[in-house]
Amino acid sequence: MKIRVGFGFDVHQLVEGCALWLGGIRLEHAKGLLGHSDADVLVHSICDALLGAANMRDIGYHFPDTAGEYKNIDSKILLKRTVELIAEKGYRIGNIDATICAERPKLKPHIPLMQETLAAVMAIDIDDISIKATTTEKLGFTGREEGISAYVTVLIEKE
């Protein structure tokens, strides 16, 4: 068996008038993330990590923000397609370890639903998805509540 590791990172600006999508679910919050798609930083980071591990470039290469068909798209669609892309190269997901960095809203109560939602999209066991949340102790753009970022490490396997 061959294993590979990938890393993903994404950040989007928080603005009024946008929905807040994180981990495939919509959260109630005064601000949402600005982007070409639904701007789900966690899903985008997972896609980048998976594509990187399979040596398939990044999310922007496969789903460019200049393409109209991806305008306002549900990022879960991009994630499902990413899993299909790596499967075409013979890879399957081993596990995912993710950290969302946000001052607010508090994410701890939403993590189980994020795990359940993402596991269903990727057709993997919920135990193979670790999601953690942290703040930056009010430092930087995250601390000023100007944006949210996500960091993801994945392991993929090839038989």
PDB file of C-alpha atoms in Angstrom:
ATOM      1  CA  MET A   1       0.000   0.000   0.000  1.00  0.00           C
ATOM      2  CA  LYS A   2       1.216   3.488  -0.855  1.00  0.00           C
ATOM      3  CA  ILE A   3       0.306   6.425   1.414  1.00  0.00           C
ATOM      4  CA  ARG A   4       0.625  10.139   0.777  1.00  0.00           C
ATOM      5  CA  VAL A   5       0.075  13.211   2.919  1.00  0.00           C
ATOM      6  CA  GLY A   6      -1.424  16.518   1.815  1.00  0.00           C
ATOM      7  CA  PHE A   7      -1.880  19.932   3.392  1.00  0.00           C
ATOM      8  CA  GLY A   8      -4.566  22.519   2.649  1.00  0.00           C
ATOM      9  CA  PHE A   9      -5.134  26.100   3.738  1.00  0.00           C
ATOM     10  CA  ASP A  10      -7.838  28.629   2.902  1.00  0.00           C
ATOM     11  CA  VAL A  11      -9.015  31.986   4.191  1.00  0.00           C
ATOM     12  CA  HIS A  12     -12.013  34.134   3.345  1.00  0.00           C
ATOM     13  CA  GLN A  13     -13.136  37.557   4.483  1.00  0.00           C
ATOM     14  CA  LEU A  14     -16.122  37.925   6.825  1.00  0.00           C
ATOM     15  CA  VAL A  15     -18.701  40.428   5.552  1.00  0.00           C
ATOM     16  CA  GLU A  16     -22.285  41.385   6.253  1.00  0.00           C
ATOM     17  CA  GLY A  17     -24.870  40.168   3.766  1.00  0.00           C
ATOM     18  CA  CYS A  18     -23.282  36.754   3.091  1.00  0.00           C
ATOM     19  CA  ALA A  19     -24.224  33.369   4.505  1.00  0.00           C
ATOM     20  CA  LEU A  20     -21.731  31.601   6.777  1.00  0.00           C
ATOM     21  CA  TRP A  21     -21.000  28.109   5.480  1.00  0.00           C
ATOM     22  CA  LEU A  22     -18.451  25.995   7.381  1.00  0.00           C
ATOM     23  CA  GLY A  23     -17.909  22.273   7.093  1.00  0.00           C
ATOM     24  CA  GLY A  24     -20.823  21.925   4.708  1.00  0.00           C
ATOM     25  CA  ILE A  25     -23.406  23.419   7.053  1.00  0.00           C
ATOM     26  CA  ARG A  26     -24.909  26.874   7.314  1.00  0.00           C
ATOM     27  CA  LEU A  27     -24.371  28.650  10.622  1.00  0.00           C
ATOM     28  CA  GLU A  28     -26.389  31.558  11.951  1.00  0.00           C
ATOM     29  CA  HIS A  29     -24.089  34.551  12.329  1.00  0.00           C
ATOM     30  CA  ALA A  30     -24.195  38.299  11.673  1.00  0.00           C
ATOM     31  CA  LYS A  31     -21.505  37.924   8.988  1.00  0.00           C
ATOM     32  CA  GLY A  32     -20.689  35.349   6.341  1.00  0.00           C
ATOM     33  CA  LEU A  33     -17.723  34.486   4.172  1.00  0.00           C
ATOM     34  CA  LEU A  34     -17.146  36.290   0.891  1.00  0.00           C
ATOM     35  CA  GLY A  35     -16.128  34.251  -2.134  1.00  0.00           C
ATOM     36  CA  HIS A  36     -16.931  33.107  -5.661  1.00  0.00           C
ATOM     37  CA  SER A  37     -18.587  29.938  -4.336  1.00  0.00           C
ATOM     38  CA  ASP A  38     -20.198  29.633  -0.898  1.00  0.00           C
ATOM     39  CA  ALA A  39     -16.687  30.350   0.506  1.00  0.00           C
ATOM     40  CA  ASP A  40     -16.627  27.352   2.874  1.00  0.00           C
ATOM     41  CA  VAL A  41     -12.999  27.593   4.026  1.00  0.00           C
ATOM     42  CA  LEU A  42     -13.016  24.158   5.644  1.00  0.00           C
ATOM     43  CA  VAL A  43     -14.280  22.359   2.546  1.00  0.00           C
ATOM     44  CA  HIS A  44     -11.896  24.317   0.318  1.00  0.00           C
ATOM     45  CA  SER A  45      -8.956  23.371   2.556  1.00  0.00           C
ATOM     46  CA  ILE A  46      -9.965  19.708   2.462  1.00  0.00           C
ATOM     47  CA  CYS A  47     -10.129  19.837  -1.344  1.00  0.00           C
ATOM     48  CA  ASP A  48      -6.678  21.438  -1.538  1.00  0.00           C
ATOM     49  CA  ALA A  49      -5.190  18.893   0.857  1.00  0.00           C
ATOM     50  CA  LEU A  50      -6.647  15.942  -1.063  1.00  0.00           C
ATOM     51  CA  LEU A  51      -5.576  17.294  -4.443  1.00  0.00           C
ATOM     52  CA  GLY A  52      -2.106  18.113  -3.126  1.00  0.00           C
ATOM     53  CA  ALA A  53      -1.653  14.651  -1.660  1.00  0.00           C
ATOM     54  CA  ALA A  54      -2.545  13.118  -5.036  1.00  0.00           C
ATOM     55  CA  ASN A  55      -0.219  15.582  -6.844  1.00  0.00           C
ATOM     56  CA  MET A  56      -3.177  17.065  -8.732  1.00  0.00           C
ATOM     57  CA  ARG A  57      -2.516  20.778  -8.189  1.00  0.00           C
ATOM     58  CA  ASP A  58      -5.159  22.756  -6.242  1.00  0.00           C
ATOM     59  CA  ILE A  59      -8.827  23.666  -6.029  1.00  0.00           C
ATOM     60  CA  GLY A  60      -8.391  26.779  -8.183  1.00  0.00           C
ATOM     61  CA  TYR A  61      -6.936  24.689 -10.998  1.00  0.00           C
ATOM     62  CA  HIS A  62      -9.901  22.291 -11.089  1.00  0.00           C
ATOM     63  CA  PHE A  63     -12.653  24.755 -10.130  1.00  0.00           C
ATOM     64  CA  PRO A  64     -11.458  28.252 -11.165  1.00  0.00           C
ATOM     65  CA  ASP A  65     -13.150  31.313  -9.687  1.00  0.00           C
ATOM     66  CA  THR A  66     -13.239  32.745 -13.208  1.00  0.00           C
ATOM     67  CA  ALA A  67     -15.684  30.044 -14.339  1.00  0.00           C
ATOM     68  CA  GLY A  68     -19.340  31.037 -14.158  1.00  0.00           C
ATOM     69  CA  GLU A  69     -20.528  27.503 -13.393  1.00  0.00           C
ATOM     70  CA  TYR A  70     -18.880  27.729  -9.972  1.00  0.00           C
ATOM     71  CA  LYS A  71     -20.450  31.067  -8.989  1.00  0.00           C
ATOM     72  CA  ASN A  72     -22.286  30.584  -5.657  1.00  0.00           C
ATOM     73  CA  ILE A  73     -21.835  26.787  -5.911  1.00  0.00           C
ATOM     74  CA  ASP A  74     -22.279  24.633  -2.826  1.00  0.00           C
ATOM     75  CA  SER A  75     -18.721  23.617  -1.903  1.00  0.00           C
ATOM     76  CA  LYS A  76     -19.936  20.133  -1.021  1.00  0.00           C
ATOM     77  CA  ILE A  77     -20.324  19.582  -4.781  1.00  0.00           C
ATOM     78  CA  LEU A  78     -16.674  20.544  -5.259  1.00  0.00           C
ATOM     79  CA  LEU A  79     -15.646  18.196  -2.443  1.00  0.00           C
ATOM     80  CA  LYS A  80     -17.564  15.266  -3.921  1.00  0.00           C
ATOM     81  CA  ARG A  81     -15.923  15.894  -7.301  1.00  0.00           C
ATOM     82  CA  THR A  82     -12.492  16.156  -5.636  1.00  0.00           C
ATOM     83  CA  VAL A  83     -12.956  12.747  -4.004  1.00  0.00           C
ATOM     84  CA  GLU A  84     -13.914  11.378  -7.450  1.00  0.00           C
ATOM     85  CA  LEU A  85     -10.800  12.970  -9.004  1.00  0.00           C
ATOM     86  CA  ILE A  86      -8.402  11.365  -6.539  1.00  0.00           C
ATOM     87  CA  ALA A  87     -10.266   8.042  -6.889  1.00  0.00           C
ATOM     88  CA  GLU A  88      -9.597   8.178 -10.649  1.00  0.00           C
ATOM     89  CA  LYS A  89      -5.890   8.037  -9.727  1.00  0.00           C
ATOM     90  CA  GLY A  90      -6.533   5.077  -7.429  1.00  0.00           C
ATOM     91  CA  TYR A  91      -6.527   6.942  -4.095  1.00  0.00           C
ATOM     92  CA  ARG A  92      -8.934   6.785  -1.203  1.00  0.00           C
ATOM     93  CA  ILE A  93      -9.069   8.881   1.954  1.00  0.00           C
ATOM     94  CA  GLY A  94      -7.320   7.481   5.012  1.00  0.00           C
ATOM     95  CA  ASN A  95      -8.098  10.307   7.417  1.00  0.00           C
ATOM     96  CA  ILE A  96      -8.540  14.067   7.669  1.00  0.00           C
ATOM     97  CA  ASP A  97      -7.331  16.342  10.468  1.00  0.00           C
ATOM     98  CA  ALA A  98      -8.673  19.908  10.289  1.00  0.00           C
ATOM     99  CA  THR A  99      -8.519  23.109  12.328  1.00  0.00           C
ATOM    100  CA  ILE A 100     -10.847  26.059  11.795  1.00  0.00           C
ATOM    101  CA  CYS A 101      -9.560  29.387  13.082  1.00  0.00           C
ATOM    102  CA  ALA A 102     -12.383  31.794  14.001  1.00  0.00           C
ATOM    103  CA  GLU A 103     -13.030  34.193  16.849  1.00  0.00           C
ATOM    104  CA  ARG A 104     -16.813  33.865  16.487  1.00  0.00           C
ATOM    105  CA  PRO A 105     -19.187  32.140  16.220  1.00  0.00           C
ATOM    106  CA  LYS A 106     -18.239  29.450  18.681  1.00  0.00           C
ATOM    107  CA  LEU A 107     -17.918  26.284  16.614  1.00  0.00           C
ATOM    108  CA  LYS A 108     -17.680  23.470  19.176  1.00  0.00           C
ATOM    109  CA  PRO A 109     -21.429  22.669  19.174  1.00  0.00           C
ATOM    110  CA  HIS A 110     -21.468  22.459  15.356  1.00  0.00           C
ATOM    111  CA  ILE A 111     -18.522  20.106  14.879  1.00  0.00           C
ATOM    112  CA  PRO A 112     -20.473  16.809  15.113  1.00  0.00           C
ATOM    113  CA  LEU A 113     -22.864  17.918  12.344  1.00  0.00           C
ATOM    114  CA  MET A 114     -19.918  19.095  10.227  1.00  0.00           C
ATOM    115  CA  GLN A 115     -18.282  15.682  10.638  1.00  0.00           C
ATOM    116  CA  GLU A 116     -21.515  13.878   9.781  1.00  0.00           C
ATOM    117  CA  THR A 117     -22.144  16.061   6.732  1.00  0.00           C
ATOM    118  CA  LEU A 118     -18.617  15.780   5.362  1.00  0.00           C
ATOM    119  CA  ALA A 119     -18.440  12.025   5.980  1.00  0.00           C
ATOM    120  CA  ALA A 120     -21.625  11.586   3.941  1.00  0.00           C
ATOM    121  CA  VAL A 121     -20.310  13.734   1.070  1.00  0.00           C
ATOM    122  CA  MET A 122     -16.975  11.891   0.936  1.00  0.00           C
ATOM    123  CA  ALA A 123     -18.509   8.452   1.685  1.00  0.00           C
ATOM    124  CA  ILE A 124     -16.070   7.820   4.547  1.00  0.00           C
ATOM    125  CA  ASP A 125     -16.452   6.904   8.196  1.00  0.00           C
ATOM    126  CA  ILE A 126     -17.167   9.818  10.529  1.00  0.00           C
ATOM    127  CA  ASP A 127     -14.284   8.615  12.718  1.00  0.00           C
ATOM    128  CA  ASP A 128     -11.892   9.443   9.862  1.00  0.00           C
ATOM    129  CA  ILE A 129     -12.635  13.187  10.125  1.00  0.00           C
ATOM    130  CA  SER A 130     -11.179  15.206  12.978  1.00  0.00           C
ATOM    131  CA  ILE A 131     -12.331  18.832  13.170  1.00  0.00           C
ATOM    132  CA  LYS A 132     -11.025  21.240  15.779  1.00  0.00           C
ATOM    133  CA  ALA A 133     -11.731  24.927  16.330  1.00  0.00           C
ATOM    134  CA  THR A 134      -9.532  27.615  17.791  1.00  0.00           C
ATOM    135  CA  THR A 135      -9.261  31.383  18.047  1.00  0.00           C
ATOM    136  CA  THR A 136      -6.256  33.667  17.713  1.00  0.00           C
ATOM    137  CA  GLU A 137      -6.883  35.220  21.141  1.00  0.00           C
ATOM    138  CA  LYS A 138      -8.164  38.399  19.423  1.00  0.00           C
ATOM    139  CA  LEU A 139      -4.919  38.822  17.430  1.00  0.00           C
ATOM    140  CA  GLY A 140      -4.676  39.515  13.687  1.00  0.00           C
ATOM    141  CA  PHE A 141      -7.446  39.517  11.091  1.00  0.00           C
ATOM    142  CA  THR A 142      -9.094  36.508  12.728  1.00  0.00           C
ATOM    143  CA  GLY A 143      -9.069  38.157  16.137  1.00  0.00           C
ATOM    144  CA  ARG A 144     -10.584  41.334  14.672  1.00  0.00           C
ATOM    145  CA  GLU A 145     -13.291  39.106  13.117  1.00  0.00           C
ATOM    146  CA  GLU A 146     -12.328  40.136   9.600  1.00  0.00           C
ATOM    147  CA  GLY A 147     -11.974  36.575   8.335  1.00  0.00           C
ATOM    148  CA  ILE A 148     -11.918  32.849   9.019  1.00  0.00           C
ATOM    149  CA  SER A 149      -9.234  30.369   7.987  1.00  0.00           C
ATOM    150  CA  ALA A 150      -8.864  26.603   7.961  1.00  0.00           C
ATOM    151  CA  TYR A 151      -5.866  24.277   7.982  1.00  0.00           C
ATOM    152  CA  VAL A 152      -6.153  20.637   6.916  1.00  0.00           C
ATOM    153  CA  THR A 153      -3.848  17.633   6.766  1.00  0.00           C
ATOM    154  CA  VAL A 154      -4.969  14.464   4.977  1.00  0.00           C
ATOM    155  CA  LEU A 155      -3.662  10.981   4.475  1.00  0.00           C
ATOM    156  CA  ILE A 156      -4.625   9.179   1.281  1.00  0.00           C
ATOM    157  CA  GLU A 157      -3.963   5.547   0.410  1.00  0.00           C
ATOM    158  CA  LYS A 158      -3.412   3.669  -2.819  1.00  0.00           C
ATOM    159  CA  GLU A 159      -3.699  -0.126  -2.926  1.00  0.00           C
TER     160      GLU A 159
END
